[in-house]
Coordinates of C-alpha atoms (C1' of nucleotides) in Angstrom, one line a residue:
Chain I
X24 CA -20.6 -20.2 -12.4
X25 CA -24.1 -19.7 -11.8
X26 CA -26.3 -16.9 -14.0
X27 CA -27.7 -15.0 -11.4
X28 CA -29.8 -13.2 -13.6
X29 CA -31.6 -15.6 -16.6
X30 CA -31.9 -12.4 -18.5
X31 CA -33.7 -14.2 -22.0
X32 CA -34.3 -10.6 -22.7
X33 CA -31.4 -8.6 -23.1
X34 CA -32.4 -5.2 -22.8
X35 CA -31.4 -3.4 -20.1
X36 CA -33.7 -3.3 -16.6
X37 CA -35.5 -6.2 -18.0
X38 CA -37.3 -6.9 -14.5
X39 CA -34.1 -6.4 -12.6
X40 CA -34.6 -5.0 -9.3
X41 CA -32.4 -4.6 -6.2
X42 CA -35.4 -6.7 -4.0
X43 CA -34.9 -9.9 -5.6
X44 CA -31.3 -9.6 -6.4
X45 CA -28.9 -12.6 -5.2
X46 CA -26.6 -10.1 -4.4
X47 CA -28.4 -8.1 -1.9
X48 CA -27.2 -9.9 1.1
X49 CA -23.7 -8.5 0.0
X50 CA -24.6 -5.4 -1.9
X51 CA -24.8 -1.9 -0.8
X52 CA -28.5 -1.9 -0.1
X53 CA -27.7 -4.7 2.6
X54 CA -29.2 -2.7 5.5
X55 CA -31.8 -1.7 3.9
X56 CA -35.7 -2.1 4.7
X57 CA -38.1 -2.9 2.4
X58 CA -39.4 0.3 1.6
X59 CA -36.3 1.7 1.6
X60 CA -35.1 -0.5 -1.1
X61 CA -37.5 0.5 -3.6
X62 CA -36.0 3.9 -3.6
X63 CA -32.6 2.9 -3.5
X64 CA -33.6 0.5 -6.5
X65 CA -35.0 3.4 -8.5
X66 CA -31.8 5.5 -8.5
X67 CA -29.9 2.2 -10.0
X68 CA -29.6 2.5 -13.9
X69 CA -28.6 -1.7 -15.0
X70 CA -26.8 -1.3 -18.6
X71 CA -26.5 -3.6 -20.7
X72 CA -24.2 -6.7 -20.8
X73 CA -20.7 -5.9 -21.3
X74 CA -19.1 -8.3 -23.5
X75 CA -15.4 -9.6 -22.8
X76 CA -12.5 -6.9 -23.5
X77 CA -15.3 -4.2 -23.3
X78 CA -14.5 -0.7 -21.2
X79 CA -17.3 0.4 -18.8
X80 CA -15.2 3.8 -18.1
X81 CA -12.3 5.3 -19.3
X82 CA -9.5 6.9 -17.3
X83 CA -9.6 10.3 -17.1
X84 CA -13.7 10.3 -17.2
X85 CA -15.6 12.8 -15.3
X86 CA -16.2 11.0 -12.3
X87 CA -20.4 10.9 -11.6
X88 CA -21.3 7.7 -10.8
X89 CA -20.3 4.5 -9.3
X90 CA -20.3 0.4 -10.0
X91 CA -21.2 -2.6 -8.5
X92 CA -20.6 -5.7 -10.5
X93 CA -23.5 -8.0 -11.1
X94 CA -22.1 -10.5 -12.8
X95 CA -19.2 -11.7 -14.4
X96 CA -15.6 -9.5 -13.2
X97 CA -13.3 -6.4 -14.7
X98 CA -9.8 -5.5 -14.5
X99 CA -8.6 -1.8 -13.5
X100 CA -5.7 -1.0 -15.4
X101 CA -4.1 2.6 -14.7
X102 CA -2.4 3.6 -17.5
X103 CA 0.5 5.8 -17.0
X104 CA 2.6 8.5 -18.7
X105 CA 5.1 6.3 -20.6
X106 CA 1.8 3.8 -21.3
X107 CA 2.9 1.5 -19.0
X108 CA -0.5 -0.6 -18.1
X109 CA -0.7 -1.5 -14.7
X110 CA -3.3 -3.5 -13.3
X111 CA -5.0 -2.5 -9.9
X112 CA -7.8 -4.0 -8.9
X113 CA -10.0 -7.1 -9.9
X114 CA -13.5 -6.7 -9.1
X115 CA -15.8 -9.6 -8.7
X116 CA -19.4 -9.7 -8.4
X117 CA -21.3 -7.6 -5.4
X118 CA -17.8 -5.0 -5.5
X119 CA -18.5 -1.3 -5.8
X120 CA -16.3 0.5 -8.3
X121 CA -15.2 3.8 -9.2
X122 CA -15.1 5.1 -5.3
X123 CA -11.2 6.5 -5.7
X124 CA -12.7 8.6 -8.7
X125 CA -14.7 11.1 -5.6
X126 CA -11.4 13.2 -4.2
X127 CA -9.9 14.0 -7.9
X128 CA -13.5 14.1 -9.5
X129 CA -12.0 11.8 -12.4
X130 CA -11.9 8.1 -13.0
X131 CA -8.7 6.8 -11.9
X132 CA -8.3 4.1 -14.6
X133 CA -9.7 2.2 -17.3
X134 CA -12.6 -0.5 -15.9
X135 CA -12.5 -3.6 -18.7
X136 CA -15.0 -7.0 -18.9
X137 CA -13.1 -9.8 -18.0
X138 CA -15.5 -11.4 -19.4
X139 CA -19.5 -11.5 -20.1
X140 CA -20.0 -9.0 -17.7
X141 CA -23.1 -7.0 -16.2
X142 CA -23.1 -3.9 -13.6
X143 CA -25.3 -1.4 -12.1
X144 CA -24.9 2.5 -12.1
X145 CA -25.2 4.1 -9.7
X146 CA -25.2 8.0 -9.7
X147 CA -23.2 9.1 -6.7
X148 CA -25.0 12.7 -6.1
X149 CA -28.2 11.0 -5.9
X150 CA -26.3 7.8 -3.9
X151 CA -25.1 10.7 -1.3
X152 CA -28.4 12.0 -1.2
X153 CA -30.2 8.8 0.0
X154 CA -27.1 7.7 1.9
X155 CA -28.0 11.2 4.3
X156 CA -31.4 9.7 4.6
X157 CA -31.2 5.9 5.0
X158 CA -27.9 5.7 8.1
X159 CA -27.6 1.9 7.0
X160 CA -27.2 2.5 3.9
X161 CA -24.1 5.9 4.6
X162 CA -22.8 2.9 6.6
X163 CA -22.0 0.3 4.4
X164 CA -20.5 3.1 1.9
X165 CA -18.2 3.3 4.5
X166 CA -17.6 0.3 5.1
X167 CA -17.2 -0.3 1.3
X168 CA -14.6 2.3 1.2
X169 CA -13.3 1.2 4.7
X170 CA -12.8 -2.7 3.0
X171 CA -11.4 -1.2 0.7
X172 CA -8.5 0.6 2.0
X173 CA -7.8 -3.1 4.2
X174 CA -7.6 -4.8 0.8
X175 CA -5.0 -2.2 -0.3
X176 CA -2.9 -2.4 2.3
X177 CA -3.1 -6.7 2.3
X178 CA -2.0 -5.8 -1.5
X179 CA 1.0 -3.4 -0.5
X180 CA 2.2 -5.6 2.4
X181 CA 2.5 -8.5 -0.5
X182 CA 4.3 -6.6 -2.7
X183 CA 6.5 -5.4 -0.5
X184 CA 7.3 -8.8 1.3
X185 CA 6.6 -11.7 -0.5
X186 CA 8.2 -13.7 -3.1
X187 CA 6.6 -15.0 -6.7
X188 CA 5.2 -18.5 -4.7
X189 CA 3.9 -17.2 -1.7
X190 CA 2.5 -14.1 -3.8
X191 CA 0.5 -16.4 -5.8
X192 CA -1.1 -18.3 -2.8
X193 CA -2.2 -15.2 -1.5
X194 CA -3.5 -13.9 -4.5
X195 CA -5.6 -17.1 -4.9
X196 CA -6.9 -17.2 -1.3
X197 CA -7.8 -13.6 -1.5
X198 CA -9.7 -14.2 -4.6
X199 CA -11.4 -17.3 -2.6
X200 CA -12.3 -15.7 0.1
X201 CA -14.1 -12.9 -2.3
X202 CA -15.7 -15.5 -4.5
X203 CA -17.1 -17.3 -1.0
X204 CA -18.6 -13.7 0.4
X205 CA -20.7 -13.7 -2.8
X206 CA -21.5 -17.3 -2.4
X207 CA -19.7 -19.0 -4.1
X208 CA -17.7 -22.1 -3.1
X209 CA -14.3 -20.7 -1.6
X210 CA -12.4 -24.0 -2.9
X211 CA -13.4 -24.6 -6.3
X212 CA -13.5 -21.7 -8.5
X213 CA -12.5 -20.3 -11.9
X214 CA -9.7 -17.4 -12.7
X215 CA -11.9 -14.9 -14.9
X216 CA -8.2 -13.5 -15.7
X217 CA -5.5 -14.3 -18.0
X218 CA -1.5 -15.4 -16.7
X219 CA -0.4 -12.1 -18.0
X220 CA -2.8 -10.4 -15.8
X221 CA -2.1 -12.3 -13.1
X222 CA 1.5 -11.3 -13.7
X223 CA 0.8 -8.0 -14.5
X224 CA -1.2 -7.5 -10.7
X225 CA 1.3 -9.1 -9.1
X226 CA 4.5 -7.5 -10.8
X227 CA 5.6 -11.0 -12.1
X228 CA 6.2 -12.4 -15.6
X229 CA 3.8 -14.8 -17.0
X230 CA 6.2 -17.7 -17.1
X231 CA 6.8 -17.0 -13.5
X232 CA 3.0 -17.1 -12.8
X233 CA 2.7 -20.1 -14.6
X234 CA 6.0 -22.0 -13.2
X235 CA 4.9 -20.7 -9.4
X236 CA 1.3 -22.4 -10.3
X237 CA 2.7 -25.0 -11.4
X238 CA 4.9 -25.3 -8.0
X239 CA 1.8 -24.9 -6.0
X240 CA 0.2 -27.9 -7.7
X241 CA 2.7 -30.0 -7.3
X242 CA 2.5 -29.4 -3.7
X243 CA -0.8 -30.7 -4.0
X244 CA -1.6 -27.3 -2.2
X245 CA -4.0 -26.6 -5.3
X246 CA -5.0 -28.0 -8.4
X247 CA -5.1 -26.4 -11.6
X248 CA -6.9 -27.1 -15.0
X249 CA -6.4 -23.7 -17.3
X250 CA -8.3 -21.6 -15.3
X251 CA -10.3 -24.1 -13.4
X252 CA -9.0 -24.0 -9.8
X253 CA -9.5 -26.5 -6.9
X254 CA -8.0 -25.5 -3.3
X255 CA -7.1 -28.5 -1.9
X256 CA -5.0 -27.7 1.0
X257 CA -6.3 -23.6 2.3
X258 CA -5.2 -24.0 5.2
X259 CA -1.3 -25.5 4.4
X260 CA -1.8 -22.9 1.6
X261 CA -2.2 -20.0 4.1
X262 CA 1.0 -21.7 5.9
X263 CA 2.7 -21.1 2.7
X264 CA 1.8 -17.9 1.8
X265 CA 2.7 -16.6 5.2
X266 CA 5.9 -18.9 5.5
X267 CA 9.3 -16.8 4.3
X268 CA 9.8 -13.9 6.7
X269 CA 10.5 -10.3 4.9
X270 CA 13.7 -9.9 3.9
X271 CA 16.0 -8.2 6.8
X272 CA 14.5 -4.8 7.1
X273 CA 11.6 -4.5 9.4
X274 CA 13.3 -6.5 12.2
X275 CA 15.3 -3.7 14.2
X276 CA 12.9 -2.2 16.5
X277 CA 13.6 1.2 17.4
X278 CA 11.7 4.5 18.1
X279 CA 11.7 6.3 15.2
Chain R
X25 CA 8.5 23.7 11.8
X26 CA 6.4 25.7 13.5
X27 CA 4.6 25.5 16.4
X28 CA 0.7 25.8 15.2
X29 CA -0.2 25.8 18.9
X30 CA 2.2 27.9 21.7
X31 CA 0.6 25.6 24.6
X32 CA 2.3 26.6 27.6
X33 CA 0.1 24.7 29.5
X34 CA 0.1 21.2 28.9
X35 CA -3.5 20.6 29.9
X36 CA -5.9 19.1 26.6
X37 CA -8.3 21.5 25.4
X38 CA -6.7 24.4 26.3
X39 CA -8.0 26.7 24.1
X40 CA -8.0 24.6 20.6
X41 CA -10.6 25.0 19.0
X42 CA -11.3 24.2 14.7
X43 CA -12.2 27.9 14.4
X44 CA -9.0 28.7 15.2
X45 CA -6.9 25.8 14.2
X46 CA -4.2 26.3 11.3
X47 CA -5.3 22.9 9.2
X48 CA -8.8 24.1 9.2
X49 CA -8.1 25.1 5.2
X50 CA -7.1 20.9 4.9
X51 CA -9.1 19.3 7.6
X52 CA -12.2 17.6 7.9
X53 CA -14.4 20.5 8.9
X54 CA -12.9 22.1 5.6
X55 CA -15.9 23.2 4.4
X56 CA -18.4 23.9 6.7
X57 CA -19.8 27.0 8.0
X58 CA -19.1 28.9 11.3
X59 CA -22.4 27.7 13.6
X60 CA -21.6 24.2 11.7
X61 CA -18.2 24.3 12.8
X62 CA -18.9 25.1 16.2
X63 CA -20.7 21.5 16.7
X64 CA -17.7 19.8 15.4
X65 CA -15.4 21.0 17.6
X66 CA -17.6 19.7 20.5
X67 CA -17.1 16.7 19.8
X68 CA -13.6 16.9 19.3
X69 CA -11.5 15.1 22.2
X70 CA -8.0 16.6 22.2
X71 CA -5.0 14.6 23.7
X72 CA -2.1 15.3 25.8
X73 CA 0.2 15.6 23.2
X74 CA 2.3 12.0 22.4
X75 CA 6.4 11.6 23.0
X76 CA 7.8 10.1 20.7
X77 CA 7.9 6.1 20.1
X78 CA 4.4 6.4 21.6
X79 CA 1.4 4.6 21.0
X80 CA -1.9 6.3 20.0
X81 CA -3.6 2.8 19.7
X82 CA -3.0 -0.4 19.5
X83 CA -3.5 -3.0 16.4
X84 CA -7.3 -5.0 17.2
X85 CA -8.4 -2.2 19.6
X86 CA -12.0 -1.7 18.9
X87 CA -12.7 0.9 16.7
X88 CA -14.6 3.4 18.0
X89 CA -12.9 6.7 16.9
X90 CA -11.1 8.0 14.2
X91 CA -7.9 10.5 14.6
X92 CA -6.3 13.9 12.9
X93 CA -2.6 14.4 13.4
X94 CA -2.7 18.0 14.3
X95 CA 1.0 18.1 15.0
X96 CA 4.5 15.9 14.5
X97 CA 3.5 12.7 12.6
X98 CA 2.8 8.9 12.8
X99 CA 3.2 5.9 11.5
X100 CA 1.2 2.8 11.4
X101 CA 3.0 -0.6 11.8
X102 CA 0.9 -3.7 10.9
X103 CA 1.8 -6.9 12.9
X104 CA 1.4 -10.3 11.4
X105 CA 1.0 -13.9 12.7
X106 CA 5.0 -14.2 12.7
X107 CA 5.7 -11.0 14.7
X108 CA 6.7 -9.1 11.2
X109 CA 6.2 -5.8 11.5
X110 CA 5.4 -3.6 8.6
X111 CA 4.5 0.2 8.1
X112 CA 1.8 0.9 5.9
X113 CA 1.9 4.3 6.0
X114 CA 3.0 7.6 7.9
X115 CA 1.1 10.7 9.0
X116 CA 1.5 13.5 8.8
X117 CA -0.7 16.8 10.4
X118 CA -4.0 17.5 8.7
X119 CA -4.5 13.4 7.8
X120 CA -7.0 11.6 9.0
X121 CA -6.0 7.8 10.6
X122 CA -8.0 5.0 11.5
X123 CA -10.4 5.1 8.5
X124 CA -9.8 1.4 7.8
X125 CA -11.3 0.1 11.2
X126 CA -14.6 0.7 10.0
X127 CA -15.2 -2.2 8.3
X128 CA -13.8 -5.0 10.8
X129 CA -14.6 -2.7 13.7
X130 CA -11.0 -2.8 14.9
X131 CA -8.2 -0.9 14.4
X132 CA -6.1 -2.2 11.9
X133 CA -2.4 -1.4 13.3
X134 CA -0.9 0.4 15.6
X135 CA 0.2 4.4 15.2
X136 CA 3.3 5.2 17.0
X137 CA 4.3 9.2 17.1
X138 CA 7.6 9.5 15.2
X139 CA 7.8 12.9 17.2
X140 CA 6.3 14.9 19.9
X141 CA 2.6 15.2 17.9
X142 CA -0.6 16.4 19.0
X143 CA -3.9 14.7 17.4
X144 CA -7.5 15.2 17.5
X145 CA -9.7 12.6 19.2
X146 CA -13.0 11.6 16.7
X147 CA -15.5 9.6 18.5
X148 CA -17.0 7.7 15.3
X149 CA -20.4 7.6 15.4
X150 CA -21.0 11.3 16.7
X151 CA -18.9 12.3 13.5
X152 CA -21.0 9.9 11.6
X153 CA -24.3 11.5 12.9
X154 CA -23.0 15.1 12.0
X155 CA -22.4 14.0 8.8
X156 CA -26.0 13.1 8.4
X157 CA -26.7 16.7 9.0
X158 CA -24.1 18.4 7.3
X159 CA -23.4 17.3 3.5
X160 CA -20.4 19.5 3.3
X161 CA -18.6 17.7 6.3
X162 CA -19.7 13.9 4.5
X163 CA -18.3 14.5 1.6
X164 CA -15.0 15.5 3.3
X165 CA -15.3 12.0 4.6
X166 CA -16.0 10.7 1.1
X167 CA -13.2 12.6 -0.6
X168 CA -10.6 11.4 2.8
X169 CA -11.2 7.8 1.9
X170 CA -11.6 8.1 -1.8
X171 CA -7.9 10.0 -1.3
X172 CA -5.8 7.3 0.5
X173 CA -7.6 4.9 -1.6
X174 CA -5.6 7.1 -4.2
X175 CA -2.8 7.0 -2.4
X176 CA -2.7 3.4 -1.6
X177 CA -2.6 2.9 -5.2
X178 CA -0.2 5.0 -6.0
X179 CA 1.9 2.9 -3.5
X180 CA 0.9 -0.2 -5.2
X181 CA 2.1 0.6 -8.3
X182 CA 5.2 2.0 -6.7
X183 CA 6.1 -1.5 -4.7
X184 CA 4.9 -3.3 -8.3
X185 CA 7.5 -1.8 -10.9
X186 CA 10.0 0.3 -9.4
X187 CA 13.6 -0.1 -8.3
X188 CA 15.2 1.2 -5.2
X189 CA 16.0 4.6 -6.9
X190 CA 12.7 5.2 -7.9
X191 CA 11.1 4.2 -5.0
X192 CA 13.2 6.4 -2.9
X193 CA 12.4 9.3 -5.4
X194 CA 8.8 8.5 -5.4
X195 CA 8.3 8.3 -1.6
X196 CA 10.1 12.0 -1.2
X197 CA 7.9 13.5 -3.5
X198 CA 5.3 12.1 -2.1
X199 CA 5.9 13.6 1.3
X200 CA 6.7 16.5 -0.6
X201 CA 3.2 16.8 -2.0
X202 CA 1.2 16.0 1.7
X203 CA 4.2 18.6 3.4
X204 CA 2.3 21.1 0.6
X205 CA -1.1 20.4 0.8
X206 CA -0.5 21.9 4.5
X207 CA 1.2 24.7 3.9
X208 CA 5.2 23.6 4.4
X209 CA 7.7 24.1 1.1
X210 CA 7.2 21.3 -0.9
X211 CA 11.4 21.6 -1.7
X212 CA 12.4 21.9 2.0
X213 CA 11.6 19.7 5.1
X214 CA 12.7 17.5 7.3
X215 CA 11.9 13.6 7.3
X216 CA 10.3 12.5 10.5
X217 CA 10.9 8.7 9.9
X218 CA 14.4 7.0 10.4
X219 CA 16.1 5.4 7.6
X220 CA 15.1 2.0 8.9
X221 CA 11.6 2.9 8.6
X222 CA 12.1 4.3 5.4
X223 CA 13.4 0.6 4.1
X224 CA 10.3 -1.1 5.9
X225 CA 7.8 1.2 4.3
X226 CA 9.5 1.0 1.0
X227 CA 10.6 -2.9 1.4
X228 CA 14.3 -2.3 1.1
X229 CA 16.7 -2.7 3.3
X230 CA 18.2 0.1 4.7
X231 CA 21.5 0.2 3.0
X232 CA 19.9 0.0 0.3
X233 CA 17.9 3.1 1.3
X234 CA 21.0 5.4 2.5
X235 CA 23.1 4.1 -0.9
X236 CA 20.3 5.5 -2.8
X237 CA 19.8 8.6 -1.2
X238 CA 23.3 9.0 -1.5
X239 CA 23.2 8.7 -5.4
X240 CA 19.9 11.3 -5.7
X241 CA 22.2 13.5 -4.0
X242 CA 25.1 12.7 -6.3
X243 CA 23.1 13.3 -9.1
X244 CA 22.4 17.1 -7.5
X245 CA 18.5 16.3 -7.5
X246 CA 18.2 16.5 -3.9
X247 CA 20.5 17.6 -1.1
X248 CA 20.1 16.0 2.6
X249 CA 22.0 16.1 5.8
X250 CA 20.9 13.9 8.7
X251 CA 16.9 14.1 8.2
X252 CA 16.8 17.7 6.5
X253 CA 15.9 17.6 3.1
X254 CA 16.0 20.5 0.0
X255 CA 14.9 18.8 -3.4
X256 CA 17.1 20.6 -5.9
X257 CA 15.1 20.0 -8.7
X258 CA 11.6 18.6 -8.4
X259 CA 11.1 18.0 -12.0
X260 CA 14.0 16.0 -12.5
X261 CA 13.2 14.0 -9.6
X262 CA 9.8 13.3 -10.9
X263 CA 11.1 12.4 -14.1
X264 CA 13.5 9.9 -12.5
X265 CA 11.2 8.0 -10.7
X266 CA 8.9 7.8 -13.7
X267 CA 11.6 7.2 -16.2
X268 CA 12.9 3.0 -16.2
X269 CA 10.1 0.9 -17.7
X270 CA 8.2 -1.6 -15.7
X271 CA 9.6 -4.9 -16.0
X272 CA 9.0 -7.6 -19.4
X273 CA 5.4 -7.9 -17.6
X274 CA 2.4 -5.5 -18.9
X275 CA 2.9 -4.9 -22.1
X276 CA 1.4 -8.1 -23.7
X277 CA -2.1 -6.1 -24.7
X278 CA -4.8 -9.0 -24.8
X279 CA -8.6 -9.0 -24.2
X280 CA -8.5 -11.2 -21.0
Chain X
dC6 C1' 25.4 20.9 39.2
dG7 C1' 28.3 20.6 35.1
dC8 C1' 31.4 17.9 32.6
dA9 C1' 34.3 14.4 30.7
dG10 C1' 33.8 9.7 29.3
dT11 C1' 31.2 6.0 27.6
dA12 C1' 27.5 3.6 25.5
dT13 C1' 24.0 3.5 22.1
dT14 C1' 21.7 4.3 18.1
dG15 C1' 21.5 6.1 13.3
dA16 C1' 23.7 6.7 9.2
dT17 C1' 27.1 6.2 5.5
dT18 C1' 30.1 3.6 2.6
dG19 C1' 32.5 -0.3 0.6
dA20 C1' 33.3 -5.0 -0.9
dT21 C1' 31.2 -9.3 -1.9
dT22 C1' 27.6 -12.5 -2.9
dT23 C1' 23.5 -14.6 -4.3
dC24 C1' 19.4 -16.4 -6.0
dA25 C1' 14.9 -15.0 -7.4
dA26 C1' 13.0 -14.0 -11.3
dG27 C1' 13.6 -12.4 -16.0
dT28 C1' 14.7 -13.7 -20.8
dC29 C1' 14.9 -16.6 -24.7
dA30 C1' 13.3 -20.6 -26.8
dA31 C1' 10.7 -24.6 -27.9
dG32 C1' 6.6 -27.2 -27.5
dT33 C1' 1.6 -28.3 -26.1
dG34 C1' -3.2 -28.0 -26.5
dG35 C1' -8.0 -26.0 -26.9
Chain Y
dC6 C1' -3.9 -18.8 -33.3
dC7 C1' -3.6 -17.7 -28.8
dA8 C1' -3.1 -19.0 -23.9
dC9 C1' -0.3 -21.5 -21.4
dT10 C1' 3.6 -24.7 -19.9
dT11 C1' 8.2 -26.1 -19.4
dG12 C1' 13.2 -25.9 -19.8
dA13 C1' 17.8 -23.9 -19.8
dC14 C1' 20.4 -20.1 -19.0
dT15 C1' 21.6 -15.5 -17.4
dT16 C1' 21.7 -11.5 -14.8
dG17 C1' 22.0 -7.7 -12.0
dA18 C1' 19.6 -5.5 -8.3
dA19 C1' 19.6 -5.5 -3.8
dA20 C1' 20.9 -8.2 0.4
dT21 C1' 24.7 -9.2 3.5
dC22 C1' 28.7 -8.6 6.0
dA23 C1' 31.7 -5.3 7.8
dA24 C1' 34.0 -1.1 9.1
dT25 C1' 33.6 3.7 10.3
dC26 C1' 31.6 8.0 11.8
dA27 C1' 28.3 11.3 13.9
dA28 C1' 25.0 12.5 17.1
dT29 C1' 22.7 11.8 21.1
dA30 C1' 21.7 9.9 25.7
dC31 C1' 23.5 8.2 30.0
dT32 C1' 26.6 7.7 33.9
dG33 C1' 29.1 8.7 37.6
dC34 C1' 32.4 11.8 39.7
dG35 C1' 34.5 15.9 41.5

DNA sequence: CGCAGTATTGATTGATTTCAAGTCAAGTGG
DNA sequence: CCACTTGACTTGAAATCAATCAATACTGCG
């Protein structure tokens, strides 16, 4: 994985600017022109690296401001009233964070560092107020939101559906195709997160993440080196993970 | 359930208008003042109103508009490569559908009418371009997204940890909760959906959904005959579908 | 037109089965 | 030591198969 960002200085905003960014061809400020960038770049506030296992929010935080990850990736883990953990979202580099927190005005989970991490802040009253200005950039909050919402519903249509194997093929081909919009090569990548998590997201036990990986590679579909992953096969991968059909419900058509 | 509009003619646009619409306390123009309101409602396109089994729009019809169940309710039924259908989620009046074209620019699924239903036509970027103007009607938008982006996730966990039981229990309060927010009893009201589509929604099959209705009823937390519902005791309910912990899964706590 | 008769669909309930995935346990390796 | 792998064994939740019932729609006939 490639430093985006050969920050030798580790203070915060240390030349960091939205303009020269390897990111902005992905990021919010996408549409953006020139000039227009510079203002979007001066509402940004870059923190400081997070280190692995770090929290960037807390559940139940005022909500006031949004994410984009830099670099590195996070977990969202909901915790829930009997302190079940449940993980709901991994966000990679270039994906905005926090945008479920607007209706109920609180952060709907805890955000944790994968690993060495970095993000930007961005303020969402002063996001809103450009956003009425700049139409490209209200657009691709929509859109952000709008991906969003499509990612969900790939998410709930695997965990209603699919069984331990084919739920870890899709899981891995969604995550290539999210490394490969930010660049990255969709075939060869590494898991930022641990089996458990895996099994967590997914609503599997480890061993059954680890087993189904295990069946995948000896399919030669992937191949898998702790968390050092090759795609071998995407497309007879794809096959897989769309193979089974659901279980017997869904198939009577009728009215309603 | 009432009739919010006593159309005798059948014509569209016969005399709805937001001012006087009955969802205005839940609907997108929520917040906005009277002259404000009068420019949404121009360019508000109001159907025919839909039989049921009808389609509204078709999965990978361009997007171009976004809709408001005024009356009845929906669902939305996402077909994949092998002909699978799957709902993703129902509708009901005040709710806002089709927010999750934006980003592919097509509509994700279809929406079929579960019921004679009435909606409210949103040509896209006319709503877009009012939002510019109006900062009260884009945050509605903001809050609508960031809500089913709520919701979605509170399906996710649903589909991730919970038996039949507690999905069943889940999904009525659920309803129960959106039947609230415009203005029906939260403990009395009548499904619109079939069992069948319950099981598709909720990945069971439908057996499995009428067997566990049956023992909610046994268990005197709810009462239902046919499709008319009275939850006996909404707390209890709630604390059944919260109560069995997840599965071995999540409670490992490690960095990452 | 109305009405009995029939088909069709939706829902309930019971009995039986199964296999996917969890659990327990031991071992590997960085 | 922790993250992961692998194996053997178990289980029980939910699918399947099947029979029945209720409600609604449809049909043709007097």
């Amino acid at each position: 994985m490639s430093v985006h960002f050969p920050d030798g200085a580790q203070r915060p905003d240390a030349g960091i600017h939205c303009q020269t960014c390897s990111l902005s061809a992905i990021c919010l400020p996408l549409a953006l022109k020139m000039e227009d960038m510079d203002e979007f770049d001066a509402i940004i506030r870059r923190r400081a690296p997070l280190v692995r296992g770090e929290t960037l929010c807390r559940q139940g935080d005022t909500f006031s401001q949004v994410f984009v990850v830099r670099t590195g990736s996070f977990k969202q883990v909901v915790l829930d009233e009997e302190g079940e953990e449940q993980i709901t979202h991994f966000h990679l580099p270039g994906e905005l964070m926090g945008l479920e927190g607007i209706n109920e005005n609180v952060q709907p989970g805890f955000l944790i560092a994968l690993e060495r991490s970095t993000v930007c802040e961005i303020p969402f009253h002063q996001l809103d107020a450009l956003a009425e200005r700049l139409p490209g950039l209200r657009n691709e909050l929509y859109r952000s939101m709008s991906r969003h919402m499509g990612e969900d519903h790939h998410l709930i249509r695997l965990l209603n559906c699919k069984s331990a194997d084919e739920r870890l093929a899709s899981f891995l081909l969604d995550l290539a195709r999210r490394f490969q919009r930010n660049g990255h090569s969709p075939k060869n990548f590494r898991l930022p997160m641990s089996r458990t998590d895996i099994g967590n997201y997914l609503g599997l036990a480890l061993e059954t993440v680890s087993r189904m990986l295990g069946r995948l590679q000896q399919q030669s579909l992937i191949e898998l080196k702790g968390r050092e992953l090759h795609i071998l096969q995407p497309e007879a991968l794809y096959q897989f993970s769309e193979s089974h059909p659901c279980l017997g419900h869904a198939l009577n058509r009728q009215k309603g």
